[in-house]
Short mmCIF file of N, CA, C and O and ligand atoms in Angstrom, two decimals:
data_model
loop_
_atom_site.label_atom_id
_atom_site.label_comp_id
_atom_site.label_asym_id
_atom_site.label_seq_id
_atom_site.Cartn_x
_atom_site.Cartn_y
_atom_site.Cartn_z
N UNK A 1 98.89 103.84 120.74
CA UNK A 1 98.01 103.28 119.70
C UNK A 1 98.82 102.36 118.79
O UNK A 1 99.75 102.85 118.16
N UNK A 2 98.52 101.03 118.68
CA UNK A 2 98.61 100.45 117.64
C UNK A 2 99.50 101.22 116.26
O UNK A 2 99.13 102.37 116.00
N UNK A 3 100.38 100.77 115.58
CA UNK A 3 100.70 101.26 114.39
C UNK A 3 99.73 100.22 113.16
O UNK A 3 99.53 99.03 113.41
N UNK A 4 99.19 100.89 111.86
CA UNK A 4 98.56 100.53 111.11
C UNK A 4 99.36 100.62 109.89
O UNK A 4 99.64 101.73 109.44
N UNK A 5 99.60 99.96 109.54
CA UNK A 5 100.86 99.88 108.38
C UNK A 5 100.32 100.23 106.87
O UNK A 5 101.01 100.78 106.01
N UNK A 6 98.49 99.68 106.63
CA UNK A 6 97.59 99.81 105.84
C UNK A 6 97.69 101.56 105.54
O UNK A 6 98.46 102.06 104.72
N UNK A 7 97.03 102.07 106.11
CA UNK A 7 97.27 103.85 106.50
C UNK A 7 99.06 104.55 106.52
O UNK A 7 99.40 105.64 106.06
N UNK A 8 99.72 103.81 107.02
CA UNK A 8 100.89 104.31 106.91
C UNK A 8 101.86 104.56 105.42
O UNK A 8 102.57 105.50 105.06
N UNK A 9 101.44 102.99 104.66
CA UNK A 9 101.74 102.74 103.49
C UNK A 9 101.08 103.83 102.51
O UNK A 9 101.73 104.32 101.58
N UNK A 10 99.84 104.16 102.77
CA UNK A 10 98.85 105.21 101.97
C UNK A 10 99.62 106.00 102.06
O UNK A 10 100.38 106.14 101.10
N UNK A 11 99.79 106.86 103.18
CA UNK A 11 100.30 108.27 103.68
C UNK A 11 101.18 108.08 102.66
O UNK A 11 100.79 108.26 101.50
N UNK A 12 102.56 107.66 102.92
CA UNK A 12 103.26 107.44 101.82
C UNK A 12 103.40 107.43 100.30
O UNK A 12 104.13 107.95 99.45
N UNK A 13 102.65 106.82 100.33
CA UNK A 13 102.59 106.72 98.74
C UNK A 13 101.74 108.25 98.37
O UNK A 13 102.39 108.88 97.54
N UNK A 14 100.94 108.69 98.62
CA UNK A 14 100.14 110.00 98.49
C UNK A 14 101.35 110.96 99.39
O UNK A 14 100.79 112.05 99.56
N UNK A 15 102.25 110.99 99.80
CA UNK A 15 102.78 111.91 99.69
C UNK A 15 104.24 112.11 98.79
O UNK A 15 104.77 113.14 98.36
N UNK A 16 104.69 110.59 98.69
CA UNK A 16 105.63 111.00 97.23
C UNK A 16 105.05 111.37 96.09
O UNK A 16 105.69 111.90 95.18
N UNK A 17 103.41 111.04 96.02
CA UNK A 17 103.52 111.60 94.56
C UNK A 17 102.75 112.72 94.13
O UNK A 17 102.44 113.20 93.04
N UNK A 18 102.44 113.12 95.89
CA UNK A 18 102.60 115.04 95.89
C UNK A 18 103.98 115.60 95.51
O UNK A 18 104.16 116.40 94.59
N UNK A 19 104.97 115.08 96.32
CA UNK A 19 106.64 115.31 96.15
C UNK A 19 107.16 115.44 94.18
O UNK A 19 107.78 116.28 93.52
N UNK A 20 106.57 114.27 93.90
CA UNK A 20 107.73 113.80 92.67
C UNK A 20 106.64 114.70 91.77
O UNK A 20 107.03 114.84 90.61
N UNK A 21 105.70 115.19 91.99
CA UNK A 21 104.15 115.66 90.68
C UNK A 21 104.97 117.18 91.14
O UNK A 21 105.29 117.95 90.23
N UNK A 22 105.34 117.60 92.78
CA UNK A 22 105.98 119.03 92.57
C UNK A 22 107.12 119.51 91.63
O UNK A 22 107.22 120.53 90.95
N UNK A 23 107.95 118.46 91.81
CA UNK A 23 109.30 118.50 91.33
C UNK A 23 109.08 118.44 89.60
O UNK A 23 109.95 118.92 88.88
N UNK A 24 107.96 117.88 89.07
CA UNK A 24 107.92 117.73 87.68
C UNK A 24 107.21 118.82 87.05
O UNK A 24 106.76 118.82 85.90
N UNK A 25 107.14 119.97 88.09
CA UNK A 25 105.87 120.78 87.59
C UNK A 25 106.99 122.30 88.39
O UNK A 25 106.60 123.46 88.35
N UNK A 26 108.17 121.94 88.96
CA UNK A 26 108.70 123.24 89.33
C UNK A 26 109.63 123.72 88.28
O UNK A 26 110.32 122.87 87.72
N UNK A 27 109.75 124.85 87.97
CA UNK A 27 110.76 125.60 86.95
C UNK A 27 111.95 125.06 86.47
O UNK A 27 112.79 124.47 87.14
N UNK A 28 111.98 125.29 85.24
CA UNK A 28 113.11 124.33 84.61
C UNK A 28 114.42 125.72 85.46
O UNK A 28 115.21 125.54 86.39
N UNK A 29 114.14 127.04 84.64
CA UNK A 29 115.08 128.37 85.78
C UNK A 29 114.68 128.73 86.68
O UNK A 29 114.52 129.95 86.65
N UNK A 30 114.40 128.26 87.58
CA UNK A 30 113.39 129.01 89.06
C UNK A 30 114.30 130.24 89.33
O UNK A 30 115.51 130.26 89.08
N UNK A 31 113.46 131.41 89.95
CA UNK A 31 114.53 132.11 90.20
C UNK A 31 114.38 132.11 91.75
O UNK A 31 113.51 131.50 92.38
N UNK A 32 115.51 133.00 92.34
CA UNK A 32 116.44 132.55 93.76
C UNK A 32 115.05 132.19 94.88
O UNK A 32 115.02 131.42 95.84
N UNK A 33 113.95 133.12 94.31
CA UNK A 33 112.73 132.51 95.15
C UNK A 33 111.97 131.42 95.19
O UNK A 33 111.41 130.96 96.19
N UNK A 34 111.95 130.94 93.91
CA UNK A 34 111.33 129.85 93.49
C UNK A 34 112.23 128.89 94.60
O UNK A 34 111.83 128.50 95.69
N UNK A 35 113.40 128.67 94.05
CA UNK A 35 114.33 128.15 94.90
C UNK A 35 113.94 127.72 96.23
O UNK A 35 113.38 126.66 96.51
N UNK A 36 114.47 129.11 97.38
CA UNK A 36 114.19 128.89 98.39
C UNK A 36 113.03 128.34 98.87
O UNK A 36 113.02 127.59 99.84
N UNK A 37 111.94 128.69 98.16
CA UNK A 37 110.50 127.99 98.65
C UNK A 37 110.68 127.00 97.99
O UNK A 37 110.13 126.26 98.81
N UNK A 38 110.98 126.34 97.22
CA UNK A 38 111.28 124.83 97.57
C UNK A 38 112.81 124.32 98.65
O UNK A 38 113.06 123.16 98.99
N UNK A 39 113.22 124.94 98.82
CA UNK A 39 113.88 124.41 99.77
C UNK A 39 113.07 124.37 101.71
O UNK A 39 112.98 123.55 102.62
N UNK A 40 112.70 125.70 101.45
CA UNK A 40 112.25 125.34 102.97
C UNK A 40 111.23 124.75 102.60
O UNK A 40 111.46 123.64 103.08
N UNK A 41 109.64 124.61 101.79
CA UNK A 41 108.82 123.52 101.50
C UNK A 41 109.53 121.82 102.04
O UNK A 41 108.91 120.92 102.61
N UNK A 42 110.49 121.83 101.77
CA UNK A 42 111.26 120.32 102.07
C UNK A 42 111.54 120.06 102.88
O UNK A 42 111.50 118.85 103.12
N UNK A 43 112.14 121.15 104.13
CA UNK A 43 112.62 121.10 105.14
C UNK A 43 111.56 120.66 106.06
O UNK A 43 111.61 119.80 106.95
N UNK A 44 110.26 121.69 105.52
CA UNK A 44 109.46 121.84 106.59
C UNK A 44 108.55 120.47 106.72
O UNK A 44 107.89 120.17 107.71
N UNK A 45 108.65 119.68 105.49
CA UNK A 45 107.67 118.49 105.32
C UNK A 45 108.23 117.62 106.01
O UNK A 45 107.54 116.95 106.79
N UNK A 46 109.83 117.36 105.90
CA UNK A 46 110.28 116.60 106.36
C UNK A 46 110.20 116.95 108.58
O UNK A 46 110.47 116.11 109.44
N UNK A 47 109.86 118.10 108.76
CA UNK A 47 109.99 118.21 109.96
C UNK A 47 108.11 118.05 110.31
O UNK A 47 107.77 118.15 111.49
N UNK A 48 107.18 117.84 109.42
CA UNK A 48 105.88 117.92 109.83
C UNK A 48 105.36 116.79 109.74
O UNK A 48 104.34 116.57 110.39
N UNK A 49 106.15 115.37 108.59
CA UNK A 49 105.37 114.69 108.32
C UNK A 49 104.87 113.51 109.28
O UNK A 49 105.53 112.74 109.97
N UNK A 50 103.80 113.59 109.16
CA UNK A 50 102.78 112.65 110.63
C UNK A 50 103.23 111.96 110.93
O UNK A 50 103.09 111.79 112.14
N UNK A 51 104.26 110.78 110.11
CA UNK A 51 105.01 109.24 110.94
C UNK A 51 106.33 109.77 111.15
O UNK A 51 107.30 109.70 110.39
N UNK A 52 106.21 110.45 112.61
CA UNK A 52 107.45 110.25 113.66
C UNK A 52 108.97 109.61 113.02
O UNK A 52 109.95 110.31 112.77
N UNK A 53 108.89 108.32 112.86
CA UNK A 53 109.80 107.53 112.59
C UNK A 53 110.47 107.85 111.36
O UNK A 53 111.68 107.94 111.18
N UNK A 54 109.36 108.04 110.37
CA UNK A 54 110.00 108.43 109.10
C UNK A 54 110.29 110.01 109.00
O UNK A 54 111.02 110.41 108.09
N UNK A 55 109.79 110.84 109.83
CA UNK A 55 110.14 112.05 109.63
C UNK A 55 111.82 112.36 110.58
O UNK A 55 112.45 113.41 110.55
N UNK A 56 112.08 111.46 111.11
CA UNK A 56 113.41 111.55 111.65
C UNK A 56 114.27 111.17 110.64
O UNK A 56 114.94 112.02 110.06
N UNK A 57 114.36 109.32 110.19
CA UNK A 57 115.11 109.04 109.13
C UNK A 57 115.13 110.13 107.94
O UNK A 57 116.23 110.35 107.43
N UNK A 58 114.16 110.73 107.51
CA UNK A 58 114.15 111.82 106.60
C UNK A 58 114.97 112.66 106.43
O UNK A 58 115.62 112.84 105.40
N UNK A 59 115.06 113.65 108.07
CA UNK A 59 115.46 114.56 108.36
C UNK A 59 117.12 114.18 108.26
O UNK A 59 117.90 115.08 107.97
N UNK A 60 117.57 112.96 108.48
CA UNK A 60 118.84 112.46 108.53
C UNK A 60 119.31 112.47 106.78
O UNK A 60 120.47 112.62 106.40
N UNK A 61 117.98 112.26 105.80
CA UNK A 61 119.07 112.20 104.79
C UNK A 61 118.77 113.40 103.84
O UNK A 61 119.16 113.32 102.67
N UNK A 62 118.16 114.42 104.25
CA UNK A 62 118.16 115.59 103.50
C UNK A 62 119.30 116.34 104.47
O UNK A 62 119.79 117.27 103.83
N UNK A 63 119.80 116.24 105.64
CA UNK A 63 121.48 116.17 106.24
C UNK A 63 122.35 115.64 105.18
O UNK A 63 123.25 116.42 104.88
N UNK A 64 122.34 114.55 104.55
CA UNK A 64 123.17 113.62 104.06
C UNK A 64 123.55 114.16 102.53
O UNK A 64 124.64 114.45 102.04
N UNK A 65 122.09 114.16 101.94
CA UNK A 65 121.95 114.70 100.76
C UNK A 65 120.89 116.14 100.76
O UNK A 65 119.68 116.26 100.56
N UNK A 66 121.85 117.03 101.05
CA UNK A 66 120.81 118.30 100.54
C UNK A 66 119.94 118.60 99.71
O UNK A 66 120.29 118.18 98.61
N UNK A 67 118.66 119.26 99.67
CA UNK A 67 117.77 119.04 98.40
C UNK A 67 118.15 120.21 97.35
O UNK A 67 118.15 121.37 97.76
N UNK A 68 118.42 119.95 96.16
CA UNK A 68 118.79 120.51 94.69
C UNK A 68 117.75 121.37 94.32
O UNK A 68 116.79 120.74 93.87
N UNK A 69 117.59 122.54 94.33
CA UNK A 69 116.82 123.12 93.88
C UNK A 69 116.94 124.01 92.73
O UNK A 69 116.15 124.82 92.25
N UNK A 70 118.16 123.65 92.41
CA UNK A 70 118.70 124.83 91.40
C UNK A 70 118.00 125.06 89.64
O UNK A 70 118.16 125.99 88.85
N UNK A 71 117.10 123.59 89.52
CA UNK A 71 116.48 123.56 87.97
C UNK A 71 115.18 122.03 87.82
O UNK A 71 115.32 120.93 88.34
N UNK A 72 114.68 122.23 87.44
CA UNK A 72 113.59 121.04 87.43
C UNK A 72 114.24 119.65 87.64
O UNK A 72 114.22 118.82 88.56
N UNK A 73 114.67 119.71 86.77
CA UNK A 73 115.93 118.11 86.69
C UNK A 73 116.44 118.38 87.67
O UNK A 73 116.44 117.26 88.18
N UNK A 74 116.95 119.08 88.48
CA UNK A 74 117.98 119.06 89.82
C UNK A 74 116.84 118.36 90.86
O UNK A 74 116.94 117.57 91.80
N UNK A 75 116.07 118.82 90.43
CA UNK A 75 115.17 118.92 91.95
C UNK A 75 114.06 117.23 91.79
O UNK A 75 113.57 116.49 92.64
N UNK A 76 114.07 117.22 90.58
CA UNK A 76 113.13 115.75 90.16
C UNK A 76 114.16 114.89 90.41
O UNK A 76 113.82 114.02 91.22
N UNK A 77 115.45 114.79 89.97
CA UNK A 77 116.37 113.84 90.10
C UNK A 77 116.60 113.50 91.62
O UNK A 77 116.44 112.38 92.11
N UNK A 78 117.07 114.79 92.40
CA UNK A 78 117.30 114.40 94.01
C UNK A 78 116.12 113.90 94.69
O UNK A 78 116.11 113.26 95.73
N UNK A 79 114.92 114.33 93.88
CA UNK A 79 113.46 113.13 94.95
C UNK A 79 113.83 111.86 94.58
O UNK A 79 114.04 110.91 95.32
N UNK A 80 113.88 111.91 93.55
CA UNK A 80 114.11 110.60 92.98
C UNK A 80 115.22 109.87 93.93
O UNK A 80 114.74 108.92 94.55
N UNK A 81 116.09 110.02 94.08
CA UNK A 81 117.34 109.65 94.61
C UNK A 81 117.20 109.47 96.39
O UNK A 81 117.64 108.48 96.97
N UNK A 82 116.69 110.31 96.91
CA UNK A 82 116.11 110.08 98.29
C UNK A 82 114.91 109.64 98.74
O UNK A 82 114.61 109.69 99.93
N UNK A 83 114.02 109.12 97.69
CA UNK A 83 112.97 108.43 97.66
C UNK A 83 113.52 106.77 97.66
O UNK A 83 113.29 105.98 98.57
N UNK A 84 114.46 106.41 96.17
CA UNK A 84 115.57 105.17 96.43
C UNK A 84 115.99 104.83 97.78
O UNK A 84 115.90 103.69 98.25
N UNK A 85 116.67 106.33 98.70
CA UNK A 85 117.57 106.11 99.64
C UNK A 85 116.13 105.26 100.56
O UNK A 85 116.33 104.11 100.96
N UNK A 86 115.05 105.79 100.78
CA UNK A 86 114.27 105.18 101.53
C UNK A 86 113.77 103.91 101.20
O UNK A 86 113.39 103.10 102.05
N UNK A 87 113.78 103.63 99.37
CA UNK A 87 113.31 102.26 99.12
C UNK A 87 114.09 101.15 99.86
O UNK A 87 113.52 100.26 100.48
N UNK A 88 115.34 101.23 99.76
CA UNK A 88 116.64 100.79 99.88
C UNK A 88 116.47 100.56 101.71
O UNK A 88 116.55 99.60 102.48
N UNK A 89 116.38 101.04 101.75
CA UNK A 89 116.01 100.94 103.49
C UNK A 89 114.62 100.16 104.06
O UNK A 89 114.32 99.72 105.16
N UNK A 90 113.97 100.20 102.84
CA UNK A 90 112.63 99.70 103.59
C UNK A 90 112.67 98.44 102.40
O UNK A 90 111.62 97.84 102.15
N UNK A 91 113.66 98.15 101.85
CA UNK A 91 113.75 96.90 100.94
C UNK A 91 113.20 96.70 100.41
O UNK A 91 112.74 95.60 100.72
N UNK A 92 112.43 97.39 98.93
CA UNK A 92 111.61 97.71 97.91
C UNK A 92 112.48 97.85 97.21
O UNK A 92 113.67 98.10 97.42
N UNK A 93 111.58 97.61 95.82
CA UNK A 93 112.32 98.01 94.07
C UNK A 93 113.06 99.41 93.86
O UNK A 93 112.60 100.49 94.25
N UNK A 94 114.12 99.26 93.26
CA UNK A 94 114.58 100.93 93.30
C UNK A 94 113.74 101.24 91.87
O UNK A 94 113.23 100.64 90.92
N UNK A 95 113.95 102.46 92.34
CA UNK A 95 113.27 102.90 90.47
C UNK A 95 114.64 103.67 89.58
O UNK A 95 115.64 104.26 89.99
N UNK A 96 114.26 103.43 88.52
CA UNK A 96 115.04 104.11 87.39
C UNK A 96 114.95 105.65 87.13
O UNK A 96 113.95 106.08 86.55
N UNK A 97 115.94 106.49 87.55
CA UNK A 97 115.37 107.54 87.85
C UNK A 97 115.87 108.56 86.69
O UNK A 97 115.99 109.79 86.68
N UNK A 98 116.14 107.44 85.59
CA UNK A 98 116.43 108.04 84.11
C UNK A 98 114.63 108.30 83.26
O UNK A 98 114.21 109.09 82.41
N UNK A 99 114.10 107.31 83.94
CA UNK A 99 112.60 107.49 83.00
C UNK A 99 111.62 108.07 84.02
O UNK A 99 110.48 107.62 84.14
N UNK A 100 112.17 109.23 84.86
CA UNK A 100 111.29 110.50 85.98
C UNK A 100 110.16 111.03 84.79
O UNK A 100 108.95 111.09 85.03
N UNK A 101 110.87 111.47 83.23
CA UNK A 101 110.61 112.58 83.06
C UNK A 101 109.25 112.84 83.14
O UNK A 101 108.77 113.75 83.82
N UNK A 102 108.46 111.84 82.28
CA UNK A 102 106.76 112.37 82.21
C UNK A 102 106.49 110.94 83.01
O UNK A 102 105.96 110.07 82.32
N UNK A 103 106.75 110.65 84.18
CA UNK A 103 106.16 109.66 84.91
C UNK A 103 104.94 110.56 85.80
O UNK A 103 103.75 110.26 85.70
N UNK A 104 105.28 111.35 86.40
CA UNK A 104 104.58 112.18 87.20
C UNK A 104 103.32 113.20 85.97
O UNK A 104 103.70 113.85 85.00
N UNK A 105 102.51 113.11 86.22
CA UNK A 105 102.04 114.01 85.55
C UNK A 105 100.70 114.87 86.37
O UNK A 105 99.66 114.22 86.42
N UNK A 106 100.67 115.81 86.81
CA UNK A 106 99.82 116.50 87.40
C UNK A 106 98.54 116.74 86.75
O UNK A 106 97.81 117.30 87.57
N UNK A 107 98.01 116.59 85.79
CA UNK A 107 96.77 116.53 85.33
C UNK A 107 96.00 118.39 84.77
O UNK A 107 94.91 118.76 84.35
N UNK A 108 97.22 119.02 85.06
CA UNK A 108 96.90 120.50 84.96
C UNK A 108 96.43 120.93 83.74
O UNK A 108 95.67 121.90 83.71
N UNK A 109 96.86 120.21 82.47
CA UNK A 109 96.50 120.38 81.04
C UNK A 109 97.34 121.53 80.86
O UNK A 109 98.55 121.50 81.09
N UNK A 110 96.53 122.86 80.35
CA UNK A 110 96.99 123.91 79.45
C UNK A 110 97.72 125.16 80.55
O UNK A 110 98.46 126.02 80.08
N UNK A 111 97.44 125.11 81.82
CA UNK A 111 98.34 126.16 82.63
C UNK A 111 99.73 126.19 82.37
O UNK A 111 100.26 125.17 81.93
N UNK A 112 100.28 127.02 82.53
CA UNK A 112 101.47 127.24 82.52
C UNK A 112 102.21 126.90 81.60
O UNK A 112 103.20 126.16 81.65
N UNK A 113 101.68 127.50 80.60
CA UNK A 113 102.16 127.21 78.93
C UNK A 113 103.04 128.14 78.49
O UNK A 113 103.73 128.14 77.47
N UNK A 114 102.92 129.06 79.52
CA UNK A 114 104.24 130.60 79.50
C UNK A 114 105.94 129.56 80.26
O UNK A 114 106.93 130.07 80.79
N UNK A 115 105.75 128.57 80.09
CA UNK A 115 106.98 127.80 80.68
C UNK A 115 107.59 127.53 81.66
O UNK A 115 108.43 126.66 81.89
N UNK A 116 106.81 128.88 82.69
CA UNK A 116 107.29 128.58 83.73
C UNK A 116 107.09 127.58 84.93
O UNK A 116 107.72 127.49 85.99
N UNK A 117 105.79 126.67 84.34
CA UNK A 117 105.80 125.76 85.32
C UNK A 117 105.85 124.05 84.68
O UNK A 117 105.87 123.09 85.46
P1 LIG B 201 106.11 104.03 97.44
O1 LIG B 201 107.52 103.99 97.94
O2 LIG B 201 105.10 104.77 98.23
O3 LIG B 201 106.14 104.61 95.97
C1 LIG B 201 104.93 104.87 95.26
C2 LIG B 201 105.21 104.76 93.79
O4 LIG B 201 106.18 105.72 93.42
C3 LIG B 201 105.83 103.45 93.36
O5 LIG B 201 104.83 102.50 93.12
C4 LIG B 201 106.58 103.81 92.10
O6 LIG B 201 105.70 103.89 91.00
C5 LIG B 201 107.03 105.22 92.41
N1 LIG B 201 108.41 105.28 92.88
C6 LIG B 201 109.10 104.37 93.62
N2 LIG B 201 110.34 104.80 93.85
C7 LIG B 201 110.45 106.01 93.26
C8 LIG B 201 111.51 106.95 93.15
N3 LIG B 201 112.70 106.73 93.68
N4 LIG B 201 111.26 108.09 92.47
C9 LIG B 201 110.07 108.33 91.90
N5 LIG B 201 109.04 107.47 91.96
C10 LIG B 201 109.22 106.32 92.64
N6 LIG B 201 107.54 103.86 105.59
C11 LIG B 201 108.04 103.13 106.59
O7 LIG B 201 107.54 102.03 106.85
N7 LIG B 201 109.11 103.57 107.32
C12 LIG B 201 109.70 104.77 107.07
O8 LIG B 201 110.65 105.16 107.74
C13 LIG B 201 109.17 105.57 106.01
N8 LIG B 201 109.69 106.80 105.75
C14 LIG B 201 109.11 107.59 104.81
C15 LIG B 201 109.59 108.87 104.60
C16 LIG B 201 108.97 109.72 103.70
C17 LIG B 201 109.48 111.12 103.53
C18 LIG B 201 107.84 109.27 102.97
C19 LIG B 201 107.15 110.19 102.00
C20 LIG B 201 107.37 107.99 103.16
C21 LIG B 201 107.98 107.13 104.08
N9 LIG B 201 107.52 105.83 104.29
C22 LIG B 201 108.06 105.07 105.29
C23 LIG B 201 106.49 105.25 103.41
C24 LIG B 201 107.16 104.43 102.30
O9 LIG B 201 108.18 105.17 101.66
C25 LIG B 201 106.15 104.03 101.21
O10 LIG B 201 105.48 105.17 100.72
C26 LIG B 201 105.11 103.03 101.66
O11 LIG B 201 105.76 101.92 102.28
C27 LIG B 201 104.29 102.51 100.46
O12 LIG B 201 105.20 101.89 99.56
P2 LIG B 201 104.90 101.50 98.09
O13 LIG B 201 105.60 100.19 97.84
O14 LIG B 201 103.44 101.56 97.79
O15 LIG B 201 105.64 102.56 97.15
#
């Protein structure tokens, strides 16, 4: 089949900013579970996600650069940073990944006002 670049570009974009809305909304202290389920969550996206092509290059740079799961900022900063690694590759704007903090905003309002999310 034909590749559709229209649809491909979507996929993309709707799935970094499932990625970067997780990372801004996961525990500033996660504890060792929180953790791991974001680590294999990452692994596993990167081994599921529908474009072939990009789910290989992926898989090569969460090899390269392991994903940080150790605190909100760990984990917002390294999307950030392997999201670049892909801009950079597909020759797009890098972003500034000093002004992450309230770029993402999940729309949740008043949940998780106990801090932990
Ligand atoms: P996107 O890169 O989709 O970004 C969307 C928005 O996020 C931007 O407009 C900007 O506001 C913000 N943003 C940009 N950079 C960052 C950053 N570093 N951190 C936080 N926010 C940021 N496409 C291919 O053609 N080939 C591939 O191999 C490929 N691999 C991919 C691998 C993964 C894991 C994913 C999720 C997508 C991949 N894509 C690939 C799609 C590609 O990355 C883009 O999503 C798509 O080309 C649409 O680009 P865009 O210019 O709309 O911006």
């Amino acid at each position: 089949k034909l590749e559709n670049a229209t649809a491909k570009a979507e996929l993309g974009r709707a799935s970094w900013k499932l990625m970067h809305t997780m990372m801004a909304r996961f525990p500033d202290t996660p504890t060792a579970d929180d953790s791991l389920a974001l680590q294999t969550y990452i692994q596993l996206f990167a081994r599921l996600y529908p474009c072939g092509d990009c789910a290989s290059h992926f898989q090569l740079l969460l090899q390269e650069y392991p994903p940080q799961t150790s605190s909100r900022n760990a984990a917002a900063g390294w999307a950030c940073f392997v999201h670049n690694e892909v801009n950079k590759r597909l020759k797009k704007e890098l972003f500034d990944c000093s002004k992450i903090g309230d770029f993402y905003d999940c729309g949740c309002g008043e949940d998780g006002k106990d801090g932990k999310k």
